[in-house]
mmCIF file with all atom_site columns, C-alpha atoms and ligand atoms in Angstrom:
data_model
loop_
_atom_site.group_PDB
_atom_site.id
_atom_site.type_symbol
_atom_site.label_atom_id
_atom_site.label_alt_id
_atom_site.label_comp_id
_atom_site.label_asym_id
_atom_site.label_entity_id
_atom_site.label_seq_id
_atom_site.pdbx_PDB_ins_code
_atom_site.Cartn_x
_atom_site.Cartn_y
_atom_site.Cartn_z
_atom_site.occupancy
_atom_site.B_iso_or_equiv
_atom_site.pdbx_formal_charge
_atom_site.auth_seq_id
_atom_site.auth_comp_id
_atom_site.auth_asym_id
_atom_site.auth_atom_id
_atom_site.pdbx_PDB_model_num
ATOM   1   C CA  . UNK T 1 1   ? -20.797 -11.250 46.488 1.00 0.00 ? 1   UNK T CA  1
ATOM   2   C CA  . UNK T 1 2   ? -23.426 -9.641  44.289 1.00 0.00 ? 2   UNK T CA  1
ATOM   3   C CA  . UNK T 1 3   ? -22.973 -9.533  40.537 1.00 0.00 ? 3   UNK T CA  1
ATOM   4   C CA  . UNK T 1 4   ? -25.054 -6.935  38.714 1.00 0.00 ? 4   UNK T CA  1
ATOM   5   C CA  . UNK T 1 5   ? -25.410 -8.486  35.316 1.00 0.00 ? 5   UNK T CA  1
ATOM   6   C CA  . UNK T 1 6   ? -27.453 -10.343 32.714 1.00 0.00 ? 6   UNK T CA  1
ATOM   7   C CA  . UNK T 1 7   ? -26.245 -13.234 30.543 1.00 0.00 ? 7   UNK T CA  1
ATOM   8   C CA  . UNK T 1 8   ? -27.215 -11.334 27.396 1.00 0.00 ? 8   UNK T CA  1
ATOM   9   C CA  . UNK T 1 9   ? -24.272 -9.038  28.118 1.00 0.00 ? 9   UNK T CA  1
ATOM   10  C CA  . UNK T 1 10  ? -21.096 -10.650 26.748 1.00 0.00 ? 10  UNK T CA  1
ATOM   11  C CA  . UNK T 1 11  ? -19.086 -9.005  29.523 1.00 0.00 ? 11  UNK T CA  1
ATOM   12  C CA  . UNK T 1 12  ? -21.501 -10.156 32.222 1.00 0.00 ? 12  UNK T CA  1
ATOM   13  C CA  . UNK T 1 13  ? -21.613 -13.666 30.766 1.00 0.00 ? 13  UNK T CA  1
ATOM   14  C CA  . UNK T 1 14  ? -17.812 -13.858 30.640 1.00 0.00 ? 14  UNK T CA  1
ATOM   15  C CA  . UNK T 1 15  ? -17.569 -12.980 34.328 1.00 0.00 ? 15  UNK T CA  1
ATOM   16  C CA  . UNK T 1 16  ? -20.296 -15.489 35.229 1.00 0.00 ? 16  UNK T CA  1
ATOM   17  C CA  . UNK T 1 17  ? -18.528 -18.271 33.300 1.00 0.00 ? 17  UNK T CA  1
ATOM   18  C CA  . UNK T 1 18  ? -15.127 -17.377 34.780 1.00 0.00 ? 18  UNK T CA  1
ATOM   19  C CA  . UNK T 1 19  ? -16.687 -17.518 38.255 1.00 0.00 ? 19  UNK T CA  1
ATOM   20  C CA  . UNK T 1 20  ? -18.226 -20.914 37.467 1.00 0.00 ? 20  UNK T CA  1
ATOM   21  C CA  . UNK T 1 21  ? -14.959 -22.322 36.075 1.00 0.00 ? 21  UNK T CA  1
ATOM   22  C CA  . UNK T 1 22  ? -13.184 -21.076 39.238 1.00 0.00 ? 22  UNK T CA  1
ATOM   23  C CA  . UNK T 1 23  ? -15.756 -22.800 41.463 1.00 0.00 ? 23  UNK T CA  1
ATOM   24  C CA  . UNK T 1 24  ? -17.215 -19.529 42.738 1.00 0.00 ? 24  UNK T CA  1
ATOM   25  C CA  . UNK T 1 25  ? -20.828 -19.832 41.569 1.00 0.00 ? 25  UNK T CA  1
ATOM   26  C CA  . UNK T 1 26  ? -22.145 -20.548 45.070 1.00 0.00 ? 26  UNK T CA  1
ATOM   27  C CA  . UNK T 1 27  ? -20.498 -17.372 46.378 1.00 0.00 ? 27  UNK T CA  1
ATOM   28  C CA  . UNK T 1 28  ? -22.233 -15.104 43.876 1.00 0.00 ? 28  UNK T CA  1
ATOM   29  C CA  . UNK T 1 29  ? -25.771 -13.785 43.862 1.00 0.00 ? 29  UNK T CA  1
ATOM   30  C CA  . UNK T 1 30  ? -26.662 -12.460 40.423 1.00 0.00 ? 30  UNK T CA  1
ATOM   31  C CA  . UNK T 1 31  ? -28.715 -9.262  40.554 1.00 0.00 ? 31  UNK T CA  1
ATOM   32  C CA  . UNK T 1 32  ? -30.471 -9.069  37.159 1.00 0.00 ? 32  UNK T CA  1
ATOM   33  C CA  . UNK T 1 33  ? -29.794 -5.545  35.902 1.00 0.00 ? 33  UNK T CA  1
ATOM   34  C CA  . UNK T 1 34  ? -31.114 -3.985  32.729 1.00 0.00 ? 34  UNK T CA  1
ATOM   35  C CA  . UNK T 1 35  ? -29.191 -1.185  31.053 1.00 0.00 ? 35  UNK T CA  1
ATOM   36  C CA  . UNK T 1 36  ? -29.671 0.775   27.873 1.00 0.00 ? 36  UNK T CA  1
ATOM   37  C CA  . UNK T 1 37  ? -28.032 4.002   26.698 1.00 0.00 ? 37  UNK T CA  1
ATOM   38  C CA  . UNK T 1 38  ? -30.420 6.986   27.010 1.00 0.00 ? 38  UNK T CA  1
ATOM   39  C CA  . UNK T 1 39  ? -32.634 5.057   29.448 1.00 0.00 ? 39  UNK T CA  1
ATOM   40  C CA  . UNK T 1 40  ? -30.816 5.495   32.772 1.00 0.00 ? 40  UNK T CA  1
ATOM   41  C CA  . UNK T 1 41  ? -31.310 2.778   35.395 1.00 0.00 ? 41  UNK T CA  1
ATOM   42  C CA  . UNK T 1 42  ? -31.171 5.195   38.336 1.00 0.00 ? 42  UNK T CA  1
ATOM   43  C CA  . UNK T 1 43  ? -31.062 2.489   40.996 1.00 0.00 ? 43  UNK T CA  1
ATOM   44  C CA  . UNK T 1 44  ? -28.091 0.799   39.338 1.00 0.00 ? 44  UNK T CA  1
ATOM   45  C CA  . UNK T 1 45  ? -26.338 4.116   38.753 1.00 0.00 ? 45  UNK T CA  1
ATOM   46  C CA  . UNK T 1 46  ? -25.995 4.380   42.525 1.00 0.00 ? 46  UNK T CA  1
ATOM   47  C CA  . UNK T 1 47  ? -23.845 1.220   42.272 1.00 0.00 ? 47  UNK T CA  1
ATOM   48  C CA  . UNK T 1 48  ? -21.941 2.042   39.076 1.00 0.00 ? 48  UNK T CA  1
ATOM   49  C CA  . UNK T 1 49  ? -22.038 5.671   37.918 1.00 0.00 ? 49  UNK T CA  1
ATOM   50  C CA  . UNK T 1 50  ? -21.173 4.507   34.391 1.00 0.00 ? 50  UNK T CA  1
ATOM   51  C CA  . UNK T 1 51  ? -24.375 2.381   34.297 1.00 0.00 ? 51  UNK T CA  1
ATOM   52  C CA  . UNK T 1 52  ? -22.442 -0.471  32.722 1.00 0.00 ? 52  UNK T CA  1
ATOM   53  C CA  . UNK T 1 53  ? -22.793 -4.123  33.580 1.00 0.00 ? 53  UNK T CA  1
ATOM   54  C CA  . UNK T 1 54  ? -21.218 -6.184  34.981 1.00 0.00 ? 54  UNK T CA  1
ATOM   55  C CA  . UNK T 1 55  ? -20.427 -4.701  38.392 1.00 0.00 ? 55  UNK T CA  1
ATOM   56  C CA  . UNK T 1 56  ? -19.431 -6.805  41.385 1.00 0.00 ? 56  UNK T CA  1
ATOM   57  C CA  . UNK T 1 57  ? -20.109 -5.857  45.011 1.00 0.00 ? 57  UNK T CA  1
ATOM   58  C CA  . UNK T 1 58  ? -17.946 -7.770  47.488 1.00 0.00 ? 58  UNK T CA  1
ATOM   59  C CA  . UNK T 1 59  ? -18.958 -8.784  51.015 1.00 0.00 ? 59  UNK T CA  1
ATOM   60  C CA  . UNK T 1 60  ? -17.049 -5.687  52.235 1.00 0.00 ? 60  UNK T CA  1
ATOM   61  C CA  . UNK T 1 61  ? -19.190 -3.416  50.068 1.00 0.00 ? 61  UNK T CA  1
ATOM   62  C CA  . UNK T 1 62  ? -16.423 -2.711  47.561 1.00 0.00 ? 62  UNK T CA  1
ATOM   63  C CA  . UNK T 1 63  ? -17.839 -2.212  44.059 1.00 0.00 ? 63  UNK T CA  1
ATOM   64  C CA  . UNK T 1 64  ? -15.594 -3.492  41.265 1.00 0.00 ? 64  UNK T CA  1
ATOM   65  C CA  . UNK T 1 65  ? -16.412 -2.417  37.706 1.00 0.00 ? 65  UNK T CA  1
ATOM   66  C CA  . UNK T 1 66  ? -15.146 -3.364  34.238 1.00 0.00 ? 66  UNK T CA  1
ATOM   67  C CA  . UNK T 1 67  ? -15.193 -7.068  33.441 1.00 0.00 ? 67  UNK T CA  1
ATOM   68  C CA  . UNK T 1 68  ? -11.381 -7.533  33.126 1.00 0.00 ? 68  UNK T CA  1
ATOM   69  C CA  . UNK T 1 69  ? -10.927 -6.023  36.583 1.00 0.00 ? 69  UNK T CA  1
ATOM   70  C CA  . UNK T 1 70  ? -13.625 -8.312  37.976 1.00 0.00 ? 70  UNK T CA  1
ATOM   71  C CA  . UNK T 1 71  ? -11.922 -11.317 36.328 1.00 0.00 ? 71  UNK T CA  1
ATOM   72  C CA  . UNK T 1 72  ? -8.598  -10.313 37.946 1.00 0.00 ? 72  UNK T CA  1
ATOM   73  C CA  . UNK T 1 73  ? -10.345 -9.985  41.320 1.00 0.00 ? 73  UNK T CA  1
ATOM   74  C CA  . UNK T 1 74  ? -12.006 -13.404 41.093 1.00 0.00 ? 74  UNK T CA  1
ATOM   75  C CA  . UNK T 1 75  ? -8.710  -15.060 40.120 1.00 0.00 ? 75  UNK T CA  1
ATOM   76  C CA  . UNK T 1 76  ? -6.877  -13.328 42.968 1.00 0.00 ? 76  UNK T CA  1
ATOM   77  C CA  . UNK T 1 77  ? -9.629  -14.293 45.403 1.00 0.00 ? 77  UNK T CA  1
ATOM   78  C CA  . UNK T 1 78  ? -9.062  -18.020 44.837 1.00 0.00 ? 78  UNK T CA  1
ATOM   79  C CA  . UNK T 1 79  ? -5.341  -17.772 44.065 1.00 0.00 ? 79  UNK T CA  1
ATOM   80  C CA  . UNK T 1 80  ? -5.886  -18.923 40.470 1.00 0.00 ? 80  UNK T CA  1
ATOM   81  C CA  . UNK T 1 81  ? -3.019  -18.456 38.022 1.00 0.00 ? 81  UNK T CA  1
ATOM   82  C CA  . UNK T 1 82  ? -4.405  -20.589 35.173 1.00 0.00 ? 82  UNK T CA  1
ATOM   83  C CA  . UNK T 1 83  ? -7.270  -18.381 33.935 1.00 0.00 ? 83  UNK T CA  1
ATOM   84  C CA  . UNK T 1 84  ? -5.005  -15.448 32.963 1.00 0.00 ? 84  UNK T CA  1
ATOM   85  C CA  . UNK T 1 85  ? -1.953  -17.621 32.331 1.00 0.00 ? 85  UNK T CA  1
ATOM   86  C CA  . UNK T 1 86  ? -0.174  -15.747 35.108 1.00 0.00 ? 86  UNK T CA  1
ATOM   87  C CA  . UNK T 1 87  ? 3.574   -16.383 35.112 1.00 0.00 ? 87  UNK T CA  1
ATOM   88  C CA  . UNK T 1 88  ? 3.284   -18.754 32.136 1.00 0.00 ? 88  UNK T CA  1
ATOM   89  C CA  . UNK T 1 89  ? 5.140   -18.281 28.802 1.00 0.00 ? 89  UNK T CA  1
ATOM   90  C CA  . UNK T 1 90  ? 1.848   -17.543 27.031 1.00 0.00 ? 90  UNK T CA  1
ATOM   91  C CA  . UNK T 1 91  ? 0.502   -15.071 29.602 1.00 0.00 ? 91  UNK T CA  1
ATOM   92  C CA  . UNK T 1 92  ? 0.737   -12.065 27.274 1.00 0.00 ? 92  UNK T CA  1
ATOM   93  C CA  . UNK T 1 93  ? -0.751  -13.989 24.379 1.00 0.00 ? 93  UNK T CA  1
ATOM   94  C CA  . UNK T 1 94  ? -3.700  -15.005 26.571 1.00 0.00 ? 94  UNK T CA  1
ATOM   95  C CA  . UNK T 1 95  ? -4.174  -11.445 27.815 1.00 0.00 ? 95  UNK T CA  1
ATOM   96  C CA  . UNK T 1 96  ? -3.962  -10.041 24.292 1.00 0.00 ? 96  UNK T CA  1
ATOM   97  C CA  . UNK T 1 97  ? -6.431  -12.598 22.959 1.00 0.00 ? 97  UNK T CA  1
ATOM   98  C CA  . UNK T 1 98  ? -8.753  -11.654 25.820 1.00 0.00 ? 98  UNK T CA  1
ATOM   99  C CA  . UNK T 1 99  ? -8.374  -7.952  24.982 1.00 0.00 ? 99  UNK T CA  1
ATOM   100 C CA  . UNK T 1 100 ? -9.108  -8.637  21.302 1.00 0.00 ? 100 UNK T CA  1
ATOM   101 C CA  . UNK T 1 101 ? -12.175 -10.800 21.940 1.00 0.00 ? 101 UNK T CA  1
ATOM   102 C CA  . UNK T 1 102 ? -13.445 -8.258  24.477 1.00 0.00 ? 102 UNK T CA  1
ATOM   103 C CA  . UNK T 1 103 ? -12.783 -5.363  22.101 1.00 0.00 ? 103 UNK T CA  1
ATOM   104 C CA  . UNK T 1 104 ? -14.687 -7.152  19.349 1.00 0.00 ? 104 UNK T CA  1
ATOM   105 C CA  . UNK T 1 105 ? -17.555 -7.716  21.794 1.00 0.00 ? 105 UNK T CA  1
ATOM   106 C CA  . UNK T 1 106 ? -17.528 -3.980  22.566 1.00 0.00 ? 106 UNK T CA  1
ATOM   107 C CA  . UNK T 1 107 ? -17.779 -3.267  18.821 1.00 0.00 ? 107 UNK T CA  1
ATOM   108 C CA  . UNK T 1 108 ? -20.610 -5.798  18.469 1.00 0.00 ? 108 UNK T CA  1
ATOM   109 C CA  . UNK T 1 109 ? -22.518 -4.301  21.414 1.00 0.00 ? 109 UNK T CA  1
ATOM   110 C CA  . UNK T 1 110 ? -22.017 -0.805  19.945 1.00 0.00 ? 110 UNK T CA  1
ATOM   111 C CA  . UNK T 1 111 ? -23.357 -2.126  16.608 1.00 0.00 ? 111 UNK T CA  1
ATOM   112 C CA  . UNK T 1 112 ? -26.377 -3.521  18.417 1.00 0.00 ? 112 UNK T CA  1
ATOM   113 C CA  . UNK T 1 113 ? -26.988 -0.146  20.095 1.00 0.00 ? 113 UNK T CA  1
ATOM   114 C CA  . UNK T 1 114 ? -26.607 1.569   16.733 1.00 0.00 ? 114 UNK T CA  1
ATOM   115 C CA  . UNK T 1 115 ? -29.721 -0.201  15.456 1.00 0.00 ? 115 UNK T CA  1
ATOM   116 C CA  . UNK T 1 116 ? -31.592 -0.982  18.670 1.00 0.00 ? 116 UNK T CA  1
ATOM   117 C CA  . UNK T 1 117 ? -31.100 2.187   20.721 1.00 0.00 ? 117 UNK T CA  1
ATOM   118 C CA  . UNK T 1 118 ? -30.457 4.926   18.162 1.00 0.00 ? 118 UNK T CA  1
ATOM   119 C CA  . UNK T 1 119 ? -33.463 6.382   16.321 1.00 0.00 ? 119 UNK T CA  1
ATOM   120 C CA  . UNK T 1 120 ? -33.472 5.276   12.689 1.00 0.00 ? 120 UNK T CA  1
ATOM   121 C CA  . UNK T 1 121 ? -33.131 8.780   11.261 1.00 0.00 ? 121 UNK T CA  1
ATOM   122 C CA  . UNK T 1 122 ? -29.916 9.257   13.277 1.00 0.00 ? 122 UNK T CA  1
ATOM   123 C CA  . UNK T 1 123 ? -28.284 5.991   12.247 1.00 0.00 ? 123 UNK T CA  1
ATOM   124 C CA  . UNK T 1 124 ? -25.130 6.082   10.156 1.00 0.00 ? 124 UNK T CA  1
ATOM   125 C CA  . UNK T 1 125 ? -24.561 3.040   7.935  1.00 0.00 ? 125 UNK T CA  1
ATOM   126 C CA  . UNK T 1 126 ? -20.818 3.662   7.571  1.00 0.00 ? 126 UNK T CA  1
ATOM   127 C CA  . UNK T 1 127 ? -20.428 3.692   11.370 1.00 0.00 ? 127 UNK T CA  1
ATOM   128 C CA  . UNK T 1 128 ? -22.302 0.416   11.713 1.00 0.00 ? 128 UNK T CA  1
ATOM   129 C CA  . UNK T 1 129 ? -20.236 -1.148  8.899  1.00 0.00 ? 129 UNK T CA  1
ATOM   130 C CA  . UNK T 1 130 ? -17.040 0.075   10.575 1.00 0.00 ? 130 UNK T CA  1
ATOM   131 C CA  . UNK T 1 131 ? -17.976 -1.625  13.859 1.00 0.00 ? 131 UNK T CA  1
ATOM   132 C CA  . UNK T 1 132 ? -18.836 -4.905  12.150 1.00 0.00 ? 132 UNK T CA  1
ATOM   133 C CA  . UNK T 1 133 ? -15.608 -4.709  10.136 1.00 0.00 ? 133 UNK T CA  1
ATOM   134 C CA  . UNK T 1 134 ? -13.674 -4.688  13.421 1.00 0.00 ? 134 UNK T CA  1
ATOM   135 C CA  . UNK T 1 135 ? -15.569 -7.769  14.558 1.00 0.00 ? 135 UNK T CA  1
ATOM   136 C CA  . UNK T 1 136 ? -14.846 -9.558  11.262 1.00 0.00 ? 136 UNK T CA  1
ATOM   137 C CA  . UNK T 1 137 ? -11.142 -8.655  11.277 1.00 0.00 ? 137 UNK T CA  1
ATOM   138 C CA  . UNK T 1 138 ? -10.822 -10.006 14.823 1.00 0.00 ? 138 UNK T CA  1
ATOM   139 C CA  . UNK T 1 139 ? -12.551 -13.247 13.876 1.00 0.00 ? 139 UNK T CA  1
ATOM   140 C CA  . UNK T 1 140 ? -10.129 -13.632 10.944 1.00 0.00 ? 140 UNK T CA  1
ATOM   141 C CA  . UNK T 1 141 ? -7.184  -13.461 13.351 1.00 0.00 ? 141 UNK T CA  1
ATOM   142 C CA  . UNK T 1 142 ? -8.763  -16.119 15.576 1.00 0.00 ? 142 UNK T CA  1
ATOM   143 C CA  . UNK T 1 143 ? -9.767  -18.287 12.600 1.00 0.00 ? 143 UNK T CA  1
ATOM   144 C CA  . UNK T 1 144 ? -6.058  -18.556 11.706 1.00 0.00 ? 144 UNK T CA  1
ATOM   145 C CA  . UNK T 1 145 ? -4.930  -19.092 15.314 1.00 0.00 ? 145 UNK T CA  1
ATOM   146 C CA  . UNK T 1 146 ? -7.641  -19.757 17.914 1.00 0.00 ? 146 UNK T CA  1
ATOM   147 C CA  . UNK T 1 147 ? -6.833  -19.816 21.644 1.00 0.00 ? 147 UNK T CA  1
ATOM   148 C CA  . UNK T 1 148 ? -5.688  -23.134 23.066 1.00 0.00 ? 148 UNK T CA  1
ATOM   149 C CA  . UNK T 1 149 ? -9.072  -24.446 24.260 1.00 0.00 ? 149 UNK T CA  1
ATOM   150 C CA  . UNK T 1 150 ? -8.755  -27.860 25.922 1.00 0.00 ? 150 UNK T CA  1
ATOM   151 C CA  . UNK T 1 151 ? -9.987  -29.038 29.285 1.00 0.00 ? 151 UNK T CA  1
ATOM   152 C CA  . UNK T 1 152 ? -8.722  -26.122 31.314 1.00 0.00 ? 152 UNK T CA  1
ATOM   153 C CA  . UNK T 1 153 ? -10.060 -22.917 29.803 1.00 0.00 ? 153 UNK T CA  1
ATOM   154 C CA  . UNK T 1 154 ? -8.380  -19.545 29.977 1.00 0.00 ? 154 UNK T CA  1
ATOM   155 C CA  . UNK T 1 155 ? -10.160 -16.220 29.786 1.00 0.00 ? 155 UNK T CA  1
ATOM   156 C CA  . UNK T 1 156 ? -9.050  -16.031 26.123 1.00 0.00 ? 156 UNK T CA  1
ATOM   157 C CA  . UNK T 1 157 ? -11.111 -19.144 25.325 1.00 0.00 ? 157 UNK T CA  1
ATOM   158 C CA  . UNK T 1 158 ? -14.039 -17.944 27.393 1.00 0.00 ? 158 UNK T CA  1
ATOM   159 C CA  . UNK T 1 159 ? -14.213 -14.397 25.991 1.00 0.00 ? 159 UNK T CA  1
ATOM   160 C CA  . UNK T 1 160 ? -13.940 -15.593 22.368 1.00 0.00 ? 160 UNK T CA  1
ATOM   161 C CA  . UNK T 1 161 ? -16.616 -18.263 22.876 1.00 0.00 ? 161 UNK T CA  1
ATOM   162 C CA  . UNK T 1 162 ? -18.843 -15.659 24.531 1.00 0.00 ? 162 UNK T CA  1
ATOM   163 C CA  . UNK T 1 163 ? -18.295 -13.262 21.602 1.00 0.00 ? 163 UNK T CA  1
ATOM   164 C CA  . UNK T 1 164 ? -19.357 -15.993 19.152 1.00 0.00 ? 164 UNK T CA  1
ATOM   165 C CA  . UNK T 1 165 ? -22.389 -16.769 21.310 1.00 0.00 ? 165 UNK T CA  1
ATOM   166 C CA  . UNK T 1 166 ? -23.310 -13.088 21.274 1.00 0.00 ? 166 UNK T CA  1
ATOM   167 C CA  . UNK T 1 167 ? -23.073 -13.024 17.458 1.00 0.00 ? 167 UNK T CA  1
ATOM   168 C CA  . UNK T 1 168 ? -25.391 -16.059 17.341 1.00 0.00 ? 168 UNK T CA  1
ATOM   169 C CA  . UNK T 1 169 ? -27.808 -14.267 19.651 1.00 0.00 ? 169 UNK T CA  1
ATOM   170 C CA  . UNK T 1 170 ? -27.849 -10.743 18.198 1.00 0.00 ? 170 UNK T CA  1
ATOM   171 C CA  . UNK T 1 171 ? -26.365 -11.086 14.689 1.00 0.00 ? 171 UNK T CA  1
ATOM   172 C CA  . UNK T 1 172 ? -27.710 -14.400 13.457 1.00 0.00 ? 172 UNK T CA  1
ATOM   173 C CA  . UNK T 1 173 ? -27.956 -12.946 9.934  1.00 0.00 ? 173 UNK T CA  1
ATOM   174 C CA  . UNK T 1 174 ? -24.148 -12.553 9.792  1.00 0.00 ? 174 UNK T CA  1
ATOM   175 C CA  . UNK T 1 175 ? -23.892 -16.382 9.633  1.00 0.00 ? 175 UNK T CA  1
ATOM   176 C CA  . UNK T 1 176 ? -20.316 -16.195 10.969 1.00 0.00 ? 176 UNK T CA  1
ATOM   177 C CA  . UNK T 1 177 ? -19.886 -20.016 10.817 1.00 0.00 ? 177 UNK T CA  1
ATOM   178 C CA  . UNK T 1 178 ? -19.852 -19.895 6.999  1.00 0.00 ? 178 UNK T CA  1
ATOM   179 C CA  . UNK T 1 179 ? -16.905 -17.483 6.979  1.00 0.00 ? 179 UNK T CA  1
ATOM   180 C CA  . UNK T 1 180 ? -15.001 -18.917 9.952  1.00 0.00 ? 180 UNK T CA  1
ATOM   181 C CA  . UNK T 1 181 ? -15.377 -22.738 9.817  1.00 0.00 ? 181 UNK T CA  1
ATOM   182 C CA  . UNK T 1 182 ? -12.350 -23.457 12.041 1.00 0.00 ? 182 UNK T CA  1
ATOM   183 C CA  . UNK T 1 183 ? -13.871 -21.279 14.776 1.00 0.00 ? 183 UNK T CA  1
ATOM   184 C CA  . UNK T 1 184 ? -17.192 -23.077 14.397 1.00 0.00 ? 184 UNK T CA  1
ATOM   185 C CA  . UNK T 1 185 ? -15.414 -26.395 15.147 1.00 0.00 ? 185 UNK T CA  1
ATOM   186 C CA  . UNK T 1 186 ? -13.345 -24.838 17.924 1.00 0.00 ? 186 UNK T CA  1
ATOM   187 C CA  . UNK T 1 187 ? -16.492 -23.560 19.646 1.00 0.00 ? 187 UNK T CA  1
ATOM   188 C CA  . UNK T 1 188 ? -18.362 -26.892 19.785 1.00 0.00 ? 188 UNK T CA  1
ATOM   189 C CA  . UNK T 1 189 ? -16.726 -28.504 22.872 1.00 0.00 ? 189 UNK T CA  1
ATOM   190 C CA  . UNK T 1 190 ? -16.575 -25.184 24.688 1.00 0.00 ? 190 UNK T CA  1
ATOM   191 C CA  . UNK T 1 191 ? -20.216 -24.228 24.269 1.00 0.00 ? 191 UNK T CA  1
ATOM   192 C CA  . UNK T 1 192 ? -21.193 -27.723 25.492 1.00 0.00 ? 192 UNK T CA  1
ATOM   193 C CA  . UNK T 1 193 ? -19.613 -27.119 28.915 1.00 0.00 ? 193 UNK T CA  1
ATOM   194 C CA  . UNK T 1 194 ? -22.059 -26.681 31.823 1.00 0.00 ? 194 UNK T CA  1
ATOM   195 C CA  . UNK T 1 195 ? -20.771 -23.135 32.484 1.00 0.00 ? 195 UNK T CA  1
ATOM   196 C CA  . UNK T 1 196 ? -21.815 -22.199 28.922 1.00 0.00 ? 196 UNK T CA  1
ATOM   197 C CA  . UNK T 1 197 ? -25.109 -24.094 28.661 1.00 0.00 ? 197 UNK T CA  1
ATOM   198 C CA  . UNK T 1 198 ? -26.206 -22.588 32.003 1.00 0.00 ? 198 UNK T CA  1
ATOM   199 C CA  . UNK T 1 199 ? -25.629 -19.046 30.711 1.00 0.00 ? 199 UNK T CA  1
ATOM   200 C CA  . UNK T 1 200 ? -26.912 -19.213 27.122 1.00 0.00 ? 200 UNK T CA  1
ATOM   201 C CA  . UNK T 1 201 ? -28.297 -15.796 26.112 1.00 0.00 ? 201 UNK T CA  1
ATOM   202 C CA  . UNK T 1 202 ? -32.059 -15.762 25.631 1.00 0.00 ? 202 UNK T CA  1
HETATM 203 N N1  . GSH E 2 .   ? -15.688 -2.364  29.403 1.00 0.00 ? 301 GSH E N1  1
HETATM 204 C C1  . GSH E 2 .   ? -16.900 -2.817  30.042 1.00 0.00 ? 301 GSH E C1  1
HETATM 205 C C2  . GSH E 2 .   ? -18.046 -2.836  29.027 1.00 0.00 ? 301 GSH E C2  1
HETATM 206 C C3  . GSH E 2 .   ? -19.365 -3.138  29.699 1.00 0.00 ? 301 GSH E C3  1
HETATM 207 C C4  . GSH E 2 .   ? -20.538 -2.789  28.786 1.00 0.00 ? 301 GSH E C4  1
HETATM 208 O O1  . GSH E 2 .   ? -20.417 -2.027  27.800 1.00 0.00 ? 301 GSH E O1  1
HETATM 209 N N2  . GSH E 2 .   ? -21.713 -3.313  29.135 1.00 0.00 ? 301 GSH E N2  1
HETATM 210 C C5  . GSH E 2 .   ? -22.909 -2.975  28.401 1.00 0.00 ? 301 GSH E C5  1
HETATM 211 C C6  . GSH E 2 .   ? -23.863 -4.156  28.353 1.00 0.00 ? 301 GSH E C6  1
HETATM 212 S S1  . GSH E 2 .   ? -23.289 -5.422  27.289 1.00 0.00 ? 301 GSH E S1  1
HETATM 213 C C7  . GSH E 2 .   ? -23.621 -1.863  29.145 1.00 0.00 ? 301 GSH E C7  1
HETATM 214 O O2  . GSH E 2 .   ? -23.654 -1.880  30.346 1.00 0.00 ? 301 GSH E O2  1
HETATM 215 N N3  . GSH E 2 .   ? -24.192 -0.904  28.419 1.00 0.00 ? 301 GSH E N3  1
HETATM 216 C C8  . GSH E 2 .   ? -24.964 0.153   28.984 1.00 0.00 ? 301 GSH E C8  1
HETATM 217 C C9  . GSH E 2 .   ? -24.500 1.498   28.535 1.00 0.00 ? 301 GSH E C9  1
HETATM 218 O O3  . GSH E 2 .   ? -23.490 1.587   27.832 1.00 0.00 ? 301 GSH E O3  1
HETATM 219 O O4  . GSH E 2 .   ? -25.177 2.453   28.903 1.00 0.00 ? 301 GSH E O4  1
HETATM 220 C C10 . GSH E 2 .   ? -16.685 -4.208  30.648 1.00 0.00 ? 301 GSH E C10 1
HETATM 221 O O5  . GSH E 2 .   ? -15.857 -4.951  30.082 1.00 0.00 ? 301 GSH E O5  1
HETATM 222 O O6  . GSH E 2 .   ? -17.287 -4.522  31.680 1.00 0.00 ? 301 GSH E O6  1
#
């Protein structure tokens, strides 16, 4: 399989970590792919018309886009039920936590684009503040009740840890650890795992 991605993308990193935790790393060739709104990567657009990473191309040539769909595919490929909590009492909690962490990552990426990609004279402070407010509100929910963590990670753990890693990487000045100390403790054993250290954004 070929994974069009970079680890600086929270969605790409989530898929890479899920693949690693499922024992699929050897089956995946990562194709480093740069994307930026208003700067079309024409070559990649032939793979994914939306120009969004990650995208996965299977051995059969099928292109799968959108990280949650790729995660579902990878789990189905190895018959894994643990990652998404399939059939377990907490399946819908895990899926909702994944959706929240992913949604907050989408807001954080949009906030990054707001300052990095949009010309300064077109930036709108209230829009940026609104995006970061969504990130903060999501972190407050997780501060009160983080995902289970433990030895066997679910995609809820992975996507939240990746979101926090992205905030460290792109929004260091937010100093999220000061506001969410329980999450800071929760993250420590997870970010020490080989699947996380091997994919640290840089
Ligand atoms: N819903 C998508 C979001 C993917 C996404 O927004 N990726 C960003 C990089 S972090 C991207 O490709 N941005 C390029 C663009 O929007 O033009 C997923 O979960 O895969």
